[in-house]
CSV table of C-alpha atoms in Angstrom, one decimal:
chain,number,residue,atom,x,y,z
A,1,MET,CA,48.4,38.9,18.0
A,2,ARG,CA,45.6,36.5,18.8
A,3,ILE,CA,42.4,36.4,20.8
A,4,ILE,CA,40.7,33.4,22.3
A,5,GLU,CA,36.9,34.0,22.5
A,6,PRO,CA,35.5,31.7,25.2
A,7,ILE,CA,32.1,30.2,25.4
A,8,THR,CA,30.0,30.2,28.6
A,9,VAL,CA,30.4,26.9,30.5
A,10,THR,CA,27.0,26.2,32.1
A,11,PRO,CA,26.5,23.8,35.0
A,12,ALA,CA,24.6,21.5,32.7
A,13,MET,CA,27.7,21.1,30.6
A,14,VAL,CA,29.8,19.9,33.6
A,15,THR,CA,28.7,16.2,33.5
A,16,ALA,CA,31.2,15.0,36.2
A,17,SER,CA,33.7,16.4,38.7
A,18,ASN,CA,35.4,15.3,41.9
A,19,VAL,CA,35.6,18.8,43.2
A,20,PRO,CA,33.8,19.1,46.5
A,21,VAL,CA,31.0,21.6,47.1
A,22,GLU,CA,30.8,23.6,50.3
A,23,SER,CA,28.9,22.0,53.2
A,24,LEU,CA,26.2,24.7,53.2
A,25,PRO,CA,22.5,24.0,53.1
A,26,ALA,CA,20.5,24.5,49.9
A,27,TRP,CA,18.1,27.4,50.0
A,28,ASN,CA,14.6,26.3,51.2
A,29,VAL,CA,11.5,28.3,50.7
A,30,GLY,CA,10.1,27.4,54.1
A,31,THR,CA,13.2,28.1,56.2
A,32,THR,CA,13.7,31.4,58.1
A,33,TYR,CA,17.2,32.7,57.7
A,34,ALA,CA,19.1,35.0,60.1
A,35,ASN,CA,21.2,38.0,58.9
A,36,GLY,CA,24.5,36.6,57.6
A,37,ALA,CA,23.3,33.1,57.0
A,38,ARG,CA,24.6,31.5,53.9
A,39,VAL,CA,23.0,29.0,51.5
A,40,ILE,CA,23.6,27.4,48.1
A,41,PHE,CA,21.3,28.4,45.3
A,42,ASP,CA,21.8,27.8,41.5
A,43,ASN,CA,25.4,26.8,42.1
A,44,GLY,CA,26.2,30.1,43.9
A,45,ILE,CA,26.7,31.0,47.5
A,46,TRP,CA,24.2,33.5,48.8
A,47,GLU,CA,24.3,35.5,52.1
A,48,SER,CA,21.2,36.8,53.8
A,49,VAL,CA,21.4,40.6,54.5
A,50,GLN,CA,18.3,40.7,56.8
A,51,ALA,CA,16.9,38.8,59.7
A,52,SER,CA,13.6,36.9,59.5
A,53,ASN,CA,14.4,36.1,55.9
A,54,THR,CA,11.6,33.7,54.8
A,55,GLY,CA,10.3,32.8,51.4
A,56,HIS,CA,12.5,35.2,49.4
A,57,ASN,CA,14.0,33.5,46.4
A,58,PRO,CA,17.7,34.5,46.0
A,59,GLY,CA,17.6,34.4,42.2
A,60,ALA,CA,14.5,36.7,42.1
A,61,ASP,CA,16.0,39.3,44.5
A,62,THR,CA,17.3,41.6,41.8
A,63,LEU,CA,17.6,44.5,44.2
A,64,SER,CA,19.6,42.5,46.8
A,65,GLN,CA,17.1,43.4,49.5
A,66,TRP,CA,17.3,40.0,51.1
A,67,TRP,CA,20.2,38.2,49.5
A,68,VAL,CA,23.6,39.0,48.1
A,69,ARG,CA,25.5,36.6,45.9
A,70,ARG,CA,29.0,36.0,47.3
A,71,GLY,CA,30.3,34.0,44.4
A,72,ALA,CA,30.2,30.6,42.8
A,73,THR,CA,30.4,27.3,44.7
A,74,ASN,CA,33.8,25.7,44.8
A,75,ARG,CA,33.1,23.3,41.9
A,76,PHE,CA,32.0,26.0,39.5
A,77,ARG,CA,34.5,28.8,40.4
A,78,PRO,CA,36.7,27.9,37.3
A,79,PHE,CA,33.8,29.0,35.1
A,80,ASP,CA,32.8,32.3,36.8
A,81,GLN,CA,35.3,34.5,34.9
A,82,ARG,CA,37.1,35.6,38.1
A,83,LEU,CA,40.7,34.7,39.0
A,84,GLY,CA,40.7,35.8,42.6
A,85,GLU,CA,39.4,32.6,44.0
A,86,GLY,CA,39.4,29.2,42.3
A,87,ALA,CA,38.4,25.6,42.9
A,88,THR,CA,40.3,23.6,45.5
A,89,GLY,CA,40.4,19.9,45.6
A,90,GLY,CA,42.5,17.0,46.9
A,91,ALA,CA,45.4,15.4,45.1
A,92,THR,CA,43.6,15.8,41.8
A,93,ILE,CA,40.9,17.9,40.3
A,94,THR,CA,38.8,16.3,37.5
A,95,TYR,CA,36.1,17.8,35.2
A,96,SER,CA,34.2,16.2,32.3
A,97,ILE,CA,32.7,18.9,30.1
A,98,ALA,CA,30.2,18.3,27.3
A,99,LEU,CA,31.0,20.4,24.2
A,100,PRO,CA,28.0,22.2,22.7
A,101,ARG,CA,29.8,23.3,19.6
A,102,THR,CA,33.1,22.8,17.8
A,103,LEU,CA,36.0,24.6,19.5
A,104,ASN,CA,39.8,24.7,19.1
A,105,ALA,CA,41.3,26.2,22.3
A,106,LEU,CA,41.5,25.3,26.0
A,107,CYS,CA,43.1,27.5,28.6
A,108,PHE,CA,43.9,27.2,32.4
A,109,PHE,CA,44.7,30.1,34.7
A,110,GLY,CA,45.6,30.1,38.4
A,111,LEU,CA,46.8,26.5,38.4
A,112,ASN,CA,48.4,24.9,41.4
A,113,GLY,CA,49.6,21.5,40.3
A,114,THR,CA,52.4,19.4,38.8
A,115,SER,CA,50.6,18.4,35.6
A,116,VAL,CA,47.5,18.7,33.5
A,117,ARG,CA,46.0,15.8,31.5
A,118,VAL,CA,43.5,16.5,28.7
A,119,ARG,CA,41.5,13.9,26.9
A,120,ILE,CA,39.1,14.7,24.0
A,121,ILE,CA,36.4,12.1,23.2
A,122,THR,CA,34.2,12.2,20.1
A,123,PRO,CA,30.5,11.4,20.3
A,124,GLY,CA,31.5,7.9,18.9
A,125,PRO,CA,33.0,7.6,21.5
A,126,ASN,CA,36.6,7.6,20.4
A,127,VAL,CA,39.6,9.2,22.2
A,128,ILE,CA,41.2,11.5,19.6
A,129,TYR,CA,43.5,13.4,22.0
A,130,ASP,CA,45.3,12.3,25.2
A,131,ARG,CA,48.1,14.5,26.4
A,132,THR,CA,49.7,15.2,29.8
A,133,ILE,CA,51.5,18.5,30.2
A,134,GLN,CA,54.1,18.9,32.9
A,135,LEU,CA,53.9,22.2,34.7
A,136,ALA,CA,57.4,22.2,36.4
A,137,SER,CA,59.7,24.9,35.1
A,138,ARG,CA,62.9,26.8,36.1
A,139,GLN,CA,62.8,30.5,36.9
A,140,PRO,CA,64.8,32.6,34.3
A,141,ALA,CA,68.4,32.8,35.3
A,142,ALA,CA,71.2,35.2,34.4
A,143,THR,CA,74.1,32.8,35.1
A,144,PHE,CA,74.8,29.0,35.1
A,145,TRP,CA,75.0,28.9,38.9
A,146,GLU,CA,71.8,30.9,39.3
A,147,TYR,CA,70.1,28.3,37.1
A,148,ILE,CA,71.5,25.4,39.2
A,149,TYR,CA,70.4,26.9,42.6
A,150,ASN,CA,67.1,28.3,41.6
A,151,PRO,CA,64.2,26.1,42.8
A,152,PHE,CA,61.8,24.5,40.4
A,153,THR,CA,58.5,26.4,40.1
A,154,PHE,CA,55.2,25.4,38.5
A,155,LYS,CA,53.5,27.3,35.7
A,156,PRO,CA,50.2,28.8,36.9
A,157,ASP,CA,48.8,29.2,33.3
A,158,LEU,CA,48.5,26.9,30.3
A,159,VAL,CA,47.1,27.8,26.9
A,160,LEU,CA,46.4,24.9,24.4
A,161,THR,CA,45.5,25.9,20.9
A,162,GLY,CA,45.1,24.0,17.6
A,163,LEU,CA,42.9,21.4,19.3
A,164,LYS,CA,39.9,19.6,17.8
A,165,LEU,CA,37.0,19.9,20.3
A,166,PRO,CA,34.1,18.4,18.4
A,167,SER,CA,30.4,19.4,18.9
A,168,GLY,CA,28.7,16.7,21.0
A,169,GLY,CA,32.0,15.4,22.3
A,170,THR,CA,33.5,15.6,25.8
A,171,VAL,CA,36.7,17.0,27.2
A,172,GLU,CA,38.1,15.4,30.3
A,173,ILE,CA,40.5,17.4,32.5
A,174,THR,CA,42.7,16.0,35.3
A,175,ILE,CA,44.9,18.4,37.3
A,176,ASN,CA,47.4,16.5,39.4
A,177,ALA,CA,49.1,18.2,42.4
A,178,GLY,CA,49.8,15.5,45.0
A,179,ALA,CA,47.9,17.6,47.5
A,180,ALA,CA,45.5,20.6,47.4
A,181,ALA,CA,45.2,20.9,43.6
A,182,GLN,CA,43.7,24.3,42.5
A,183,VAL,CA,42.6,26.0,39.3
A,184,GLY,CA,41.4,29.6,39.1
A,185,GLU,CA,39.7,29.6,35.6
A,186,ILE,CA,39.1,27.2,32.7
A,187,PHE,CA,38.3,28.6,29.3
A,188,LEU,CA,36.9,26.7,26.3
A,189,GLY,CA,36.7,28.7,23.1
A,190,ASN,CA,37.9,29.5,19.6
A,191,ASP,CA,41.4,30.9,18.8
A,192,ILE,CA,41.2,33.9,16.4
A,193,ALA,CA,44.2,35.4,14.5
A,194,VAL,CA,44.0,39.2,14.6
A,195,GLY,CA,47.4,40.3,13.2
A,196,THR,CA,51.2,40.1,13.4
A,197,THR,CA,52.5,41.1,16.8
A,198,LEU,CA,55.2,43.8,16.6
A,199,THR,CA,58.1,44.9,18.7
A,200,GLY,CA,57.1,47.8,20.9
A,201,SER,CA,54.4,45.9,22.6
A,202,ARG,CA,54.5,46.8,26.3
A,203,LEU,CA,53.8,45.1,29.7
A,204,GLY,CA,52.6,46.8,32.8
A,205,ILE,CA,50.5,46.6,36.0
A,206,VAL,CA,47.6,48.5,37.6
A,207,ASP,CA,47.8,48.6,41.4
A,208,TYR,CA,44.5,49.2,43.0
A,209,SER,CA,46.0,49.4,46.5
A,210,LYS,CA,45.4,52.6,48.5
A,211,LYS,CA,48.5,54.5,49.5
A,212,ASP,CA,48.2,57.5,51.9
A,213,ARG,CA,50.7,59.5,54.0
A,214,ASP,CA,50.0,61.3,57.2
A,215,GLU,CA,51.3,64.8,58.0
A,216,TRP,CA,54.7,63.3,59.2
A,217,GLY,CA,55.2,61.3,56.0
A,218,GLY,CA,54.2,58.0,57.4
A,219,VAL,CA,52.8,55.6,54.8
A,220,PHE,CA,49.4,53.8,55.2
A,221,LEU,CA,48.8,51.0,52.8
A,222,VAL,CA,45.6,49.2,52.1
A,223,PRO,CA,46.5,46.2,49.9
A,224,ARG,CA,44.1,45.6,47.0
A,225,PRO,CA,44.4,43.6,43.8
A,226,VAL,CA,47.1,44.2,41.2
A,227,THR,CA,46.2,43.5,37.6
A,228,LYS,CA,48.5,42.9,34.6
A,229,THR,CA,48.2,45.0,31.4
A,230,VAL,CA,49.6,44.3,28.0
A,231,ASN,CA,49.7,46.9,25.2
A,232,PHE,CA,49.8,44.8,22.0
A,233,GLN,CA,51.2,46.5,18.9
A,234,PHE,CA,50.2,44.7,15.7
A,235,SER,CA,49.9,45.0,11.9
A,236,ILE,CA,47.4,43.7,9.4
A,237,PRO,CA,46.8,43.9,5.7
A,238,THR,CA,44.6,46.9,5.2
A,239,THR,CA,42.1,44.7,3.3
A,240,ALA,CA,41.5,42.9,6.6
A,241,ALA,CA,40.5,46.0,8.5
A,242,ALA,CA,36.8,45.3,8.3
A,243,ARG,CA,37.3,41.8,9.6
A,244,VAL,CA,39.4,43.0,12.6
A,245,GLN,CA,36.8,45.7,13.4
A,246,GLU,CA,34.1,43.1,13.5
A,247,ILE,CA,36.2,40.9,15.8
A,248,ILE,CA,36.9,43.8,18.2
A,249,GLU,CA,33.2,44.8,18.3
A,250,ARG,CA,32.3,41.2,19.2
A,251,VAL,CA,34.8,40.8,22.1
A,252,THR,CA,34.4,44.3,23.6
A,253,SER,CA,33.2,44.1,27.2
A,254,LYS,CA,33.7,40.3,27.1
A,255,VAL,CA,36.3,38.3,29.0
A,256,CYS,CA,38.8,36.8,26.5
A,257,VAL,CA,42.3,35.5,26.4
A,258,PHE,CA,44.8,37.8,24.6
A,259,TYR,CA,48.3,36.6,23.6
A,260,ALA,CA,51.1,37.4,21.3
A,261,VAL,CA,52.8,34.2,20.2
A,262,ASP,CA,52.0,30.5,19.7
A,263,GLY,CA,53.4,27.9,22.1
A,264,GLU,CA,55.4,28.8,25.2
A,265,ASP,CA,55.1,32.5,26.0
A,266,PRO,CA,58.6,33.7,27.1
A,267,PHE,CA,57.5,37.3,27.2
A,268,GLY,CA,54.6,37.2,29.7
A,269,THR,CA,52.1,38.6,27.2
A,270,THR,CA,49.3,36.1,27.8
A,271,VAL,CA,46.3,37.8,29.6
A,272,ALA,CA,42.9,36.5,30.6
A,273,GLY,CA,40.9,39.6,30.9
A,274,VAL,CA,39.1,42.4,29.1
A,275,MET,CA,40.1,44.8,26.4
A,276,ARG,CA,40.6,48.4,27.7
A,277,ASP,CA,41.4,50.2,24.5
A,278,TYR,CA,41.7,49.6,20.8
A,279,ASP,CA,43.0,51.7,17.9
A,280,LEU,CA,43.7,50.9,14.2
A,281,THR,CA,45.4,53.4,11.9
A,282,LEU,CA,44.5,52.7,8.2
A,283,ASP,CA,47.3,53.0,5.6
A,284,ALA,CA,48.1,51.8,2.2
A,285,GLY,CA,49.1,48.1,2.1
A,286,ARG,CA,49.4,47.5,5.8
A,287,SER,CA,47.6,49.1,8.8
A,288,PHE,CA,48.9,49.3,12.3
A,289,GLY,CA,47.0,49.0,15.5
A,290,THR,CA,47.1,48.8,19.3
A,291,ILE,CA,45.1,46.6,21.7
A,292,GLN,CA,45.4,47.1,25.4
A,293,ALA,CA,44.2,44.2,27.6
A,294,GLU,CA,43.9,44.1,31.4
A,295,SER,CA,43.8,40.8,33.4
A,296,LEU,CA,41.0,39.7,35.7
A,297,THR,CA,41.4,39.9,39.4
C-alpha cells in the first residue's frame, strides 16, 4: 500500500509546452463584456454572468457576482487536479517542467497516445534519465483465440516511481499519439510506503447518475460521472502506527495517487483521487488498517 503525494505545479514551473491555448481574448480592464462572454485570466477560462461587465477583475470576484471560472486553459488542464477534461494537442504533447524540490514519482492519467518519453535533466545540465514507455497493450483474454482476435488498446494511465527528480532540474515530457494526443492529469510528487497490501482489498464504483421511474415503470436516466473506489486492506508493524497516522493526516482532503503494488498494476487498484475513509486497529506486533480512496471525475 503506497501513496504518492503530489506537489502543486504552478504556471511558472511550466517553462515550455507546445500545447495550444484557446483562442479567447485576455481579460481587459477597459472592455465591456456581455453576459456569457468568455476570457482568459490567470491561465483560467472565465465566463461573464452579467451584462455591462466592465472593470471587474475575475480573480478578485470572490462571490462570483460578475465572473465564474469554468476551468483551466487547455495548456494547464493537466495540473488542475480534475480528470474530466484534459489537454489536447496535435501529434505530440510536450511539457518542460522546472523542479522546485527533489521528487521521486511521475504519474499520468487520462492518456490518449502510443508512447510517453520522459527525460530528466540536472541543473548541470546533464541528462540522467531518458526512457520511452510504449502504451500499447492487449485486453485480458480467457482463451488463446480471444487473445489473437482482441484488438490492441492503449493504457490510459502510467505511474513511474523510483525516479531521481533533482531540485533545480527539469523534467521533459513528450506524449506521442500520431494525431490528437491527450492527457488528463500529470502528477509530480513523492512516493510514500504506508504498509503491506493484503488480500481482501476491494474494487468498486460510485455512479452519480440519476435514475428514476415513472408510474408505469419507465426508466429515466440522467448520465453523470462514475468514479472508481478502492478499499485497501494493509498491515504495518505496530511501532510504525504514529508514522502512518502522520501521513494520513497530511494527505487528508488532498488529491493523491493511491496504489497497491510496484510496477504494472494487473488488479486495477491505482487511483488518482481523494481518501474517503481510514481506519487502523492497533494490535501487538502488527496492526491492520483500511484506506478507501475514490478517483477524481
